[in-house]
Tab-separated table of C-alpha atoms in Angstrom:
chain	number	residue	atom	x	y	z
L	1	MET	CA	166.336	-68.609	-72.916
L	2	SER	CA	167.021	-65.135	-74.257
L	3	ALA	CA	165.467	-61.832	-73.290
L	4	THR	CA	163.457	-61.873	-76.512
L	5	THR	CA	162.423	-65.522	-76.761
L	6	PRO	CA	160.355	-67.139	-73.993
L	7	GLY	CA	160.892	-70.754	-75.007
L	8	PHE	CA	159.179	-73.546	-73.060
L	9	LYS	CA	160.840	-72.875	-69.696
L	10	HIS	CA	157.723	-71.759	-67.861
L	11	LEU	CA	155.531	-74.412	-69.465
L	12	LEU	CA	157.943	-77.021	-68.123
L	13	ARG	CA	157.712	-75.334	-64.724
L	14	LEU	CA	153.910	-75.624	-64.787
L	15	SER	CA	153.982	-79.291	-65.830
L	16	ASP	CA	154.536	-82.506	-63.894
L	17	ASP	CA	154.337	-86.181	-64.861
L	18	THR	CA	150.519	-85.967	-65.013
L	19	GLY	CA	149.817	-82.847	-67.022
L	20	LEU	CA	149.825	-79.053	-66.997
L	21	PHE	CA	148.653	-76.990	-64.021
L	22	GLU	CA	146.005	-74.487	-65.020
L	23	HIS	CA	146.761	-71.553	-62.701
L	24	ALA	CA	149.747	-69.846	-61.113
L	25	ARG	CA	150.420	-67.139	-58.534
L	26	ARG	CA	152.989	-65.133	-60.419
L	27	ALA	CA	155.321	-67.928	-61.595
L	28	VAL	CA	154.407	-70.544	-58.965
L	29	ALA	CA	151.951	-73.256	-60.013
L	30	LEU	CA	148.797	-73.420	-57.906
L	31	ARG	CA	148.538	-77.179	-57.600
L	32	HIS	CA	145.263	-77.175	-55.690
L	33	HIS	CA	143.514	-75.847	-58.812
L	34	GLY	CA	144.551	-78.992	-60.661
L	35	TYR	CA	144.644	-79.618	-64.398
L	36	CYS	CA	142.263	-79.196	-67.326
L	37	THR	CA	142.117	-80.876	-70.725
L	38	ASP	CA	141.553	-77.474	-72.309
L	39	ASP	CA	145.040	-76.229	-71.361
L	40	VAL	CA	146.840	-79.551	-71.811
L	41	ALA	CA	145.463	-79.710	-75.360
L	42	ARG	CA	146.680	-76.158	-76.015
L	43	GLY	CA	150.093	-77.258	-74.815
L	44	LEU	CA	149.966	-80.244	-77.165
L	45	VAL	CA	149.335	-77.872	-80.091
L	46	ILE	CA	152.339	-75.622	-79.523
L	47	ALA	CA	154.723	-78.398	-78.488
L	48	SER	CA	153.831	-80.397	-81.617
L	49	ARG	CA	154.494	-77.371	-83.818
L	50	GLU	CA	158.189	-77.381	-82.945
L	51	PRO	CA	160.097	-78.854	-85.923
L	52	LEU	CA	163.217	-79.794	-83.915
L	53	PRO	CA	162.033	-80.599	-80.385
L	54	THR	CA	164.480	-81.276	-77.588
L	55	HIS	CA	164.289	-84.492	-75.599
L	56	ARG	CA	162.546	-82.622	-72.766
L	57	LEU	CA	159.964	-81.242	-75.169
L	58	ILE	CA	159.272	-84.692	-76.617
L	59	ARG	CA	158.730	-85.963	-73.068
L	60	LEU	CA	156.330	-83.081	-72.510
L	61	VAL	CA	154.355	-84.048	-75.618
L	62	GLU	CA	154.218	-87.654	-74.403
L	63	CYS	CA	152.829	-86.458	-71.074
L	64	TYR	CA	150.229	-84.185	-72.684
L	65	LEU	CA	149.150	-86.863	-75.147
L	66	ALA	CA	148.743	-89.377	-72.318
L	67	PHE	CA	146.617	-86.864	-70.394
L	68	VAL	CA	144.343	-86.106	-73.348
L	69	THR	CA	143.823	-89.754	-74.259
L	70	HIS	CA	143.139	-90.573	-70.597
L	71	ALA	CA	140.477	-87.846	-70.606
L	72	GLN	CA	138.739	-89.432	-73.614
L	73	ASP	CA	135.992	-92.027	-73.194
L	74	ARG	CA	134.881	-94.727	-75.622
L	75	SER	CA	132.422	-92.431	-77.354
L	76	GLY	CA	135.132	-89.907	-78.255
L	77	ALA	CA	134.016	-87.283	-75.717
L	78	PHE	CA	136.440	-85.866	-73.138
L	79	ARG	CA	136.464	-85.030	-69.448
L	80	ASN	CA	137.943	-81.614	-68.672
L	81	ARG	CA	138.881	-81.174	-65.006
L	82	LEU	CA	141.277	-83.363	-63.047
L	83	SER	CA	142.097	-82.495	-59.441
L	84	PHE	CA	145.604	-82.692	-58.016
L	85	ASP	CA	144.697	-85.998	-56.342
L	86	ARG	CA	144.029	-87.427	-59.842
L	87	ARG	CA	140.225	-87.503	-59.657
L	88	TRP	CA	138.016	-86.324	-62.500
L	89	SER	CA	135.357	-83.888	-61.304
L	90	ASP	CA	133.186	-83.937	-64.433
L	91	ARG	CA	131.668	-86.295	-66.958
L	92	PRO	CA	132.828	-86.667	-70.576
L	93	GLY	CA	131.366	-83.998	-72.830
L	94	VAL	CA	131.775	-82.030	-76.038
L	95	GLY	CA	132.297	-78.498	-74.746
L	96	ASP	CA	135.194	-76.301	-75.746
L	97	TRP	CA	137.627	-78.782	-74.177
L	98	TRP	CA	136.518	-81.421	-76.712
L	99	GLY	CA	137.305	-78.959	-79.497
L	100	ARG	CA	140.666	-78.067	-77.986
L	101	ALA	CA	141.500	-81.745	-77.516
L	102	MET	CA	140.702	-82.406	-81.165
L	103	TRP	CA	142.879	-79.461	-82.194
L	104	GLY	CA	145.755	-80.769	-80.098
L	105	LEU	CA	145.386	-84.321	-81.382
L	106	GLY	CA	145.087	-83.169	-84.992
L	107	THR	CA	148.204	-81.028	-84.692
L	108	ALA	CA	150.166	-83.831	-83.039
L	109	ALA	CA	148.984	-86.303	-85.694
L	110	ALA	CA	150.032	-83.984	-88.513
L	111	ARG	CA	153.131	-82.206	-87.261
L	112	ASN	CA	154.846	-84.067	-84.459
L	113	SER	CA	158.334	-85.277	-85.309
L	114	VAL	CA	157.926	-88.644	-83.540
L	115	PRO	CA	156.146	-91.311	-85.655
L	116	TRP	CA	154.500	-93.221	-82.787
L	117	ILE	CA	153.122	-89.992	-81.335
L	118	ARG	CA	151.601	-89.108	-84.700
L	119	LYS	CA	150.011	-92.564	-84.930
L	120	GLU	CA	148.535	-92.536	-81.420
L	121	ALA	CA	147.268	-88.979	-81.795
L	122	LEU	CA	145.552	-89.844	-85.074
L	123	HIS	CA	143.843	-92.835	-83.464
L	124	ALA	CA	142.420	-90.655	-80.675
L	125	PHE	CA	141.497	-87.933	-83.178
L	126	ALA	CA	139.496	-90.409	-85.273
L	127	LEU	CA	137.588	-91.545	-82.189
L	128	GLY	CA	136.864	-87.958	-81.138
L	129	ALA	CA	135.722	-87.116	-84.668
L	130	GLU	CA	132.691	-89.361	-84.145
L	131	GLN	CA	131.294	-86.601	-81.926
L	132	ARG	CA	129.893	-83.172	-82.755
L	133	SER	CA	129.359	-80.238	-80.414
L	134	PRO	CA	126.400	-77.822	-80.348
L	135	HIS	CA	128.830	-75.000	-79.536
L	136	PRO	CA	130.287	-73.084	-82.531
L	137	ARG	CA	133.650	-72.386	-80.878
L	138	ALA	CA	134.119	-76.002	-79.887
L	139	MET	CA	133.421	-76.943	-83.501
L	140	ALA	CA	135.861	-74.272	-84.710
L	141	PHE	CA	138.664	-75.604	-82.511
L	142	ALA	CA	137.948	-79.181	-83.614
L	143	GLY	CA	137.838	-78.003	-87.221
L	144	LEU	CA	141.303	-76.500	-86.880
L	145	GLY	CA	142.519	-79.925	-85.787
L	146	ALA	CA	140.800	-81.457	-88.803
L	147	ALA	CA	142.510	-78.907	-91.059
L	148	GLU	CA	145.891	-79.954	-89.654
L	149	VAL	CA	145.126	-83.604	-90.427
L	150	LEU	CA	143.958	-82.765	-93.945
L	151	ARG	CA	147.093	-80.800	-94.754
L	152	ALA	CA	149.135	-83.883	-93.895
L	153	SER	CA	146.646	-86.489	-95.207
L	154	PRO	CA	144.363	-84.947	-97.869
L	155	ASP	CA	142.435	-88.213	-98.287
L	156	SER	CA	141.195	-88.335	-94.684
L	157	THR	CA	137.410	-88.593	-94.985
L	158	VAL	CA	137.003	-88.374	-91.206
L	159	ALA	CA	138.824	-85.044	-91.036
L	160	ALA	CA	137.056	-83.728	-94.148
L	161	ALA	CA	133.632	-84.469	-92.677
L	162	LEU	CA	134.519	-82.766	-89.394
L	163	LEU	CA	135.880	-79.706	-91.204
L	164	THR	CA	132.694	-79.412	-93.279
L	165	ASP	CA	130.492	-79.633	-90.195
L	166	ALA	CA	132.647	-77.072	-88.375
L	167	VAL	CA	132.239	-74.580	-91.217
L	168	GLU	CA	128.473	-75.074	-91.123
L	169	ALA	CA	128.407	-74.673	-87.326
L	170	ILE	CA	130.025	-71.247	-87.519
L	171	GLY	CA	127.539	-70.021	-90.084
L	172	THR	CA	127.552	-67.469	-92.870
L	173	PRO	CA	129.124	-64.067	-92.190
L	174	SER	CA	126.745	-61.106	-92.241
L	175	GLU	CA	126.595	-58.957	-95.373
L	176	ASN	CA	126.660	-55.884	-93.122
L	177	ALA	CA	129.970	-54.165	-93.898
L	178	SER	CA	130.135	-52.682	-90.401
L	179	TRP	CA	129.676	-56.094	-88.746
L	180	PRO	CA	130.626	-58.924	-91.166
L	181	TRP	CA	130.477	-61.613	-88.488
L	182	PRO	CA	128.265	-64.711	-88.141
L	183	GLN	CA	127.104	-63.748	-84.626
L	184	PRO	CA	125.943	-60.419	-83.144
L	185	HIS	CA	128.690	-60.460	-80.520
L	186	LEU	CA	132.395	-61.164	-80.107
L	187	THR	CA	133.445	-63.216	-77.102
L	188	TYR	CA	136.811	-65.012	-76.905
L	189	ALA	CA	139.331	-66.573	-79.304
L	190	ASN	CA	137.348	-64.751	-81.977
L	191	ALA	CA	139.946	-65.065	-84.717
L	192	ALA	CA	139.737	-68.873	-84.507
L	193	LEU	CA	136.345	-68.676	-86.238
L	194	ALA	CA	137.766	-66.666	-89.122
L	195	GLU	CA	140.779	-68.974	-89.344
L	196	LEU	CA	138.515	-72.004	-89.596
L	197	ILE	CA	136.532	-70.444	-92.453
L	198	ILE	CA	139.785	-69.557	-94.240
L	199	ALA	CA	141.158	-73.073	-93.779
L	200	GLY	CA	137.859	-74.595	-94.899
L	201	GLY	CA	137.761	-72.471	-98.035
L	202	ASP	CA	141.354	-73.315	-98.889
L	203	LEU	CA	141.214	-77.061	-98.240
L	204	ARG	CA	137.837	-77.498	-99.938
L	205	GLY	CA	138.786	-75.347	-102.925
L	206	ASP	CA	135.866	-73.015	-102.190
L	207	ARG	CA	136.946	-69.525	-103.236
L	208	GLN	CA	133.761	-67.878	-101.983
L	209	LEU	CA	134.195	-69.416	-98.539
L	210	LEU	CA	137.854	-68.399	-98.476
L	211	SER	CA	136.909	-64.833	-99.396
L	212	SER	CA	134.347	-64.746	-96.580
L	213	GLY	CA	136.922	-65.894	-94.048
L	214	LEU	CA	139.473	-63.337	-95.200
L	215	ARG	CA	136.845	-60.590	-94.985
L	216	MET	CA	135.987	-61.649	-91.442
L	217	LEU	CA	139.631	-61.619	-90.410
L	218	GLU	CA	140.409	-58.299	-92.100
L	219	TRP	CA	137.522	-56.688	-90.212
L	220	LEU	CA	138.600	-58.268	-86.942
L	221	CYS	CA	142.131	-56.922	-87.407
L	222	ASP	CA	140.836	-53.454	-88.275
L	223	ILE	CA	138.537	-53.087	-85.268
L	224	GLN	CA	141.243	-54.367	-82.918
L	225	THR	CA	143.904	-51.921	-84.103
L	226	ARG	CA	144.268	-48.465	-82.567
L	227	ASN	CA	147.037	-46.053	-83.504
L	228	GLY	CA	148.936	-48.866	-85.207
L	229	ARG	CA	148.872	-51.233	-82.201
L	230	LEU	CA	146.596	-54.067	-81.132
L	231	SER	CA	143.742	-53.368	-78.735
L	232	VAL	CA	141.854	-56.656	-78.588
L	233	VAL	CA	138.267	-57.268	-77.499
L	234	PRO	CA	138.393	-57.841	-73.709
L	235	VAL	CA	137.196	-60.803	-71.689
L	236	ALA	CA	133.715	-59.288	-71.274
L	237	GLY	CA	133.235	-59.385	-75.045
L	238	TRP	CA	131.592	-56.858	-77.314
L	239	ARG	CA	128.048	-56.870	-78.689
L	240	GLN	CA	127.026	-55.218	-81.943
L	241	GLY	CA	125.720	-51.691	-81.308
L	242	ALA	CA	127.064	-51.537	-77.728
L	243	PRO	CA	129.954	-49.380	-76.410
L	244	ARG	CA	133.325	-51.022	-76.900
L	245	PRO	CA	135.119	-51.881	-73.605
L	246	HIS	CA	138.923	-52.037	-73.586
L	247	TYR	CA	139.905	-54.033	-70.466
L	248	ASP	CA	140.662	-56.744	-69.382
L	249	GLN	CA	142.427	-57.907	-72.549
L	250	GLN	CA	143.425	-61.567	-72.700
L	251	PRO	CA	146.553	-63.012	-74.359
L	252	ILE	CA	144.434	-65.742	-75.992
L	253	GLU	CA	142.872	-63.085	-78.256
L	254	VAL	CA	146.290	-61.973	-79.458
L	255	ALA	CA	147.477	-65.531	-80.049
L	256	ALA	CA	144.305	-66.463	-81.947
L	257	LEU	CA	144.782	-63.411	-84.155
L	258	ALA	CA	148.406	-64.354	-84.842
L	259	ASP	CA	147.372	-67.924	-85.751
L	260	ALA	CA	144.658	-66.730	-88.098
L	261	CYS	CA	146.834	-64.130	-89.815
L	262	ALA	CA	149.627	-66.662	-90.263
L	263	THR	CA	147.146	-69.052	-91.904
L	264	ALA	CA	145.818	-66.263	-94.126
L	265	GLY	CA	149.359	-65.413	-95.196
L	266	LEU	CA	150.146	-69.059	-95.936
L	267	VAL	CA	146.981	-69.519	-97.990
L	268	THR	CA	147.106	-66.260	-99.957
L	269	GLY	CA	150.824	-65.508	-100.143
L	270	ASP	CA	149.956	-61.894	-99.305
L	271	PRO	CA	152.800	-60.399	-97.199
L	272	SER	CA	150.450	-57.888	-95.552
L	273	TRP	CA	149.275	-60.690	-93.256
L	274	GLN	CA	152.818	-61.047	-91.944
L	275	GLU	CA	152.702	-57.452	-90.751
L	276	LYS	CA	149.508	-58.267	-88.851
L	277	VAL	CA	151.276	-61.217	-87.200
L	278	ARG	CA	154.021	-58.791	-86.139
L	279	ARG	CA	151.417	-56.652	-84.360
L	280	SER	CA	150.507	-59.632	-82.212
L	281	VAL	CA	154.166	-60.197	-81.405
L	282	ALA	CA	154.550	-56.507	-80.586
L	283	TRP	CA	151.538	-56.615	-78.205
L	284	PHE	CA	153.453	-59.004	-75.953
L	285	GLN	CA	156.564	-56.838	-76.247
L	286	GLY	CA	154.778	-53.680	-75.080
L	287	ALA	CA	152.958	-52.222	-78.107
L	288	ASN	CA	149.588	-52.345	-76.351
L	289	ASP	CA	147.162	-49.945	-74.670
L	290	ALA	CA	149.210	-49.810	-71.453
L	291	GLY	CA	152.614	-49.707	-73.136
L	292	VAL	CA	153.960	-52.563	-71.003
L	293	PRO	CA	155.496	-55.971	-71.822
L	294	MET	CA	153.063	-58.847	-71.321
L	295	TRP	CA	155.559	-61.483	-70.295
L	296	ASP	CA	158.360	-61.975	-67.795
L	297	PRO	CA	161.792	-62.618	-69.373
L	298	ALA	CA	163.075	-63.995	-66.053
L	299	THR	CA	160.562	-66.866	-66.033
L	300	GLY	CA	159.404	-67.128	-69.638
L	301	GLY	CA	155.798	-66.834	-68.419
L	302	GLY	CA	153.034	-64.832	-70.065
L	303	TYR	CA	150.983	-62.464	-67.911
L	304	ASP	CA	147.348	-63.435	-67.430
L	305	GLY	CA	145.738	-60.251	-68.719
L	306	LEU	CA	146.082	-56.547	-69.475
L	307	THR	CA	144.049	-54.397	-67.093
L	308	GLU	CA	143.624	-50.631	-66.974
L	309	HIS	CA	146.233	-50.656	-64.200
L	310	GLY	CA	148.747	-52.752	-66.133
L	311	PRO	CA	149.407	-56.481	-66.439
L	312	ASN	CA	147.972	-59.159	-64.180
L	313	LEU	CA	151.321	-60.581	-63.065
L	314	ASN	CA	150.069	-64.151	-62.594
L	315	GLN	CA	151.523	-66.474	-65.229
L	316	GLY	CA	149.072	-69.286	-65.854
L	317	ALA	CA	149.001	-71.962	-68.537
L	318	GLU	CA	146.646	-70.289	-71.027
L	319	SER	CA	148.525	-66.987	-71.140
L	320	THR	CA	151.940	-68.649	-71.309
L	321	ILE	CA	150.800	-70.893	-74.162
L	322	ALA	CA	149.422	-67.818	-75.957
L	323	LEU	CA	152.814	-66.143	-75.584
L	324	ILE	CA	154.769	-69.147	-76.870
L	325	SER	CA	152.352	-69.682	-79.761
L	326	THR	CA	152.683	-66.080	-80.904
L	327	MET	CA	156.454	-66.130	-80.616
L	328	GLN	CA	156.585	-69.316	-82.686
L	329	HIS	CA	155.164	-67.238	-85.530
L	330	ALA	CA	157.750	-64.524	-84.823
L	331	GLY	CA	160.482	-67.118	-85.259
L	332	ARG	CA	159.097	-68.158	-88.646
L	333	LEU	CA	158.900	-64.538	-89.784
L	334	SER	CA	162.534	-63.945	-88.921
C-alpha cells in the first residue's frame, strides 16, 4: 500500500470468514456490533469492480457473496443484521439493504473476473428482482445493480424490468431551476438517484430521461461545491427553503458523487465530468471544508465523517468502502 492509494488492506482487517464488521474504534473492528448486509453488499460492489483481483481479494468476494446469499430468503428479500454469534436479529425485508444487495449482486454478476461467481451472483440477483421496495433509495440502489447486469447482458428482461421500475420510483425531477430534484429534501447517497436516472436514460435510449438525470447531477455538483472544493450535504440532510447545514459530512456522499460523475462521463464522453470525479478524490486528500485528509495512510481506513472539529477518526466499513470506491475512479483517471 502506498501513501496515496488505500487499497483493500483495511477492508481485509474488518473482515473475517463470515463477513464484514460494520463498525470500528479507530482501526480496530468492534465485533460486538456484528455485521450487516448493507455493508457486505457495498464491499461486494467495490471488490467485484477490480479487473485483476489478487487471490485474497477473490476470497473476500467469495465470503461476501456467501453472506449476501445466506441473507436472502426464498422470496428474494434479505435480512440485514447478523450478530457476532451468527444470529439474525431481523426478518427478511426490502429496505435499503435489499437495494444494496441487488447492487452488489448485479455488479458481481456483470464484472467479477471469476465465472462461477458471476453465475451464482446472477442467480441470486434474479431471485431478488422478483421483489420491489416502497423506498425510492432502495429502488435506486437495486436499479444500479440492474444497470450493471444490462451492460453485460442487454437482453436481460429481468434487469430491464427492475431498471424501469426503479426509474419510476424515483420520479420526475422538478422543473424548478433552483431545485431540480424529485423530492423536496436531500438526505443521503443523493447522487445515486441522479446516477440511476442517467443509467436508465442511456440503457433505454431515452434522451429526455438522460437529460433529466444529467441536469439533476449538474445541480447536485454545483450546490455541493464551495470555492472549488466539495462541501457535501451532511448527515442531517437539507430541505428545500431551509438553511444549509455543513456538518457532519459523510464519505458516502462523496463516493456516490464520484460514481455518478464517472457514469455521466462514460455515457456522454464529456471530460468535464472527470474533473468532478477529481473533486471527490481531492475531498479525501484534504480539499474539504476542514482542510484535512479523510483517511489514514497507515491503515488504509477511511474516517467516518467530517465534523466542524475535524475528522471522526473511527474507520468503519461504510467510510472505508467509500474511500476505496472513490480511489478506484482515481486509478481509472490516471
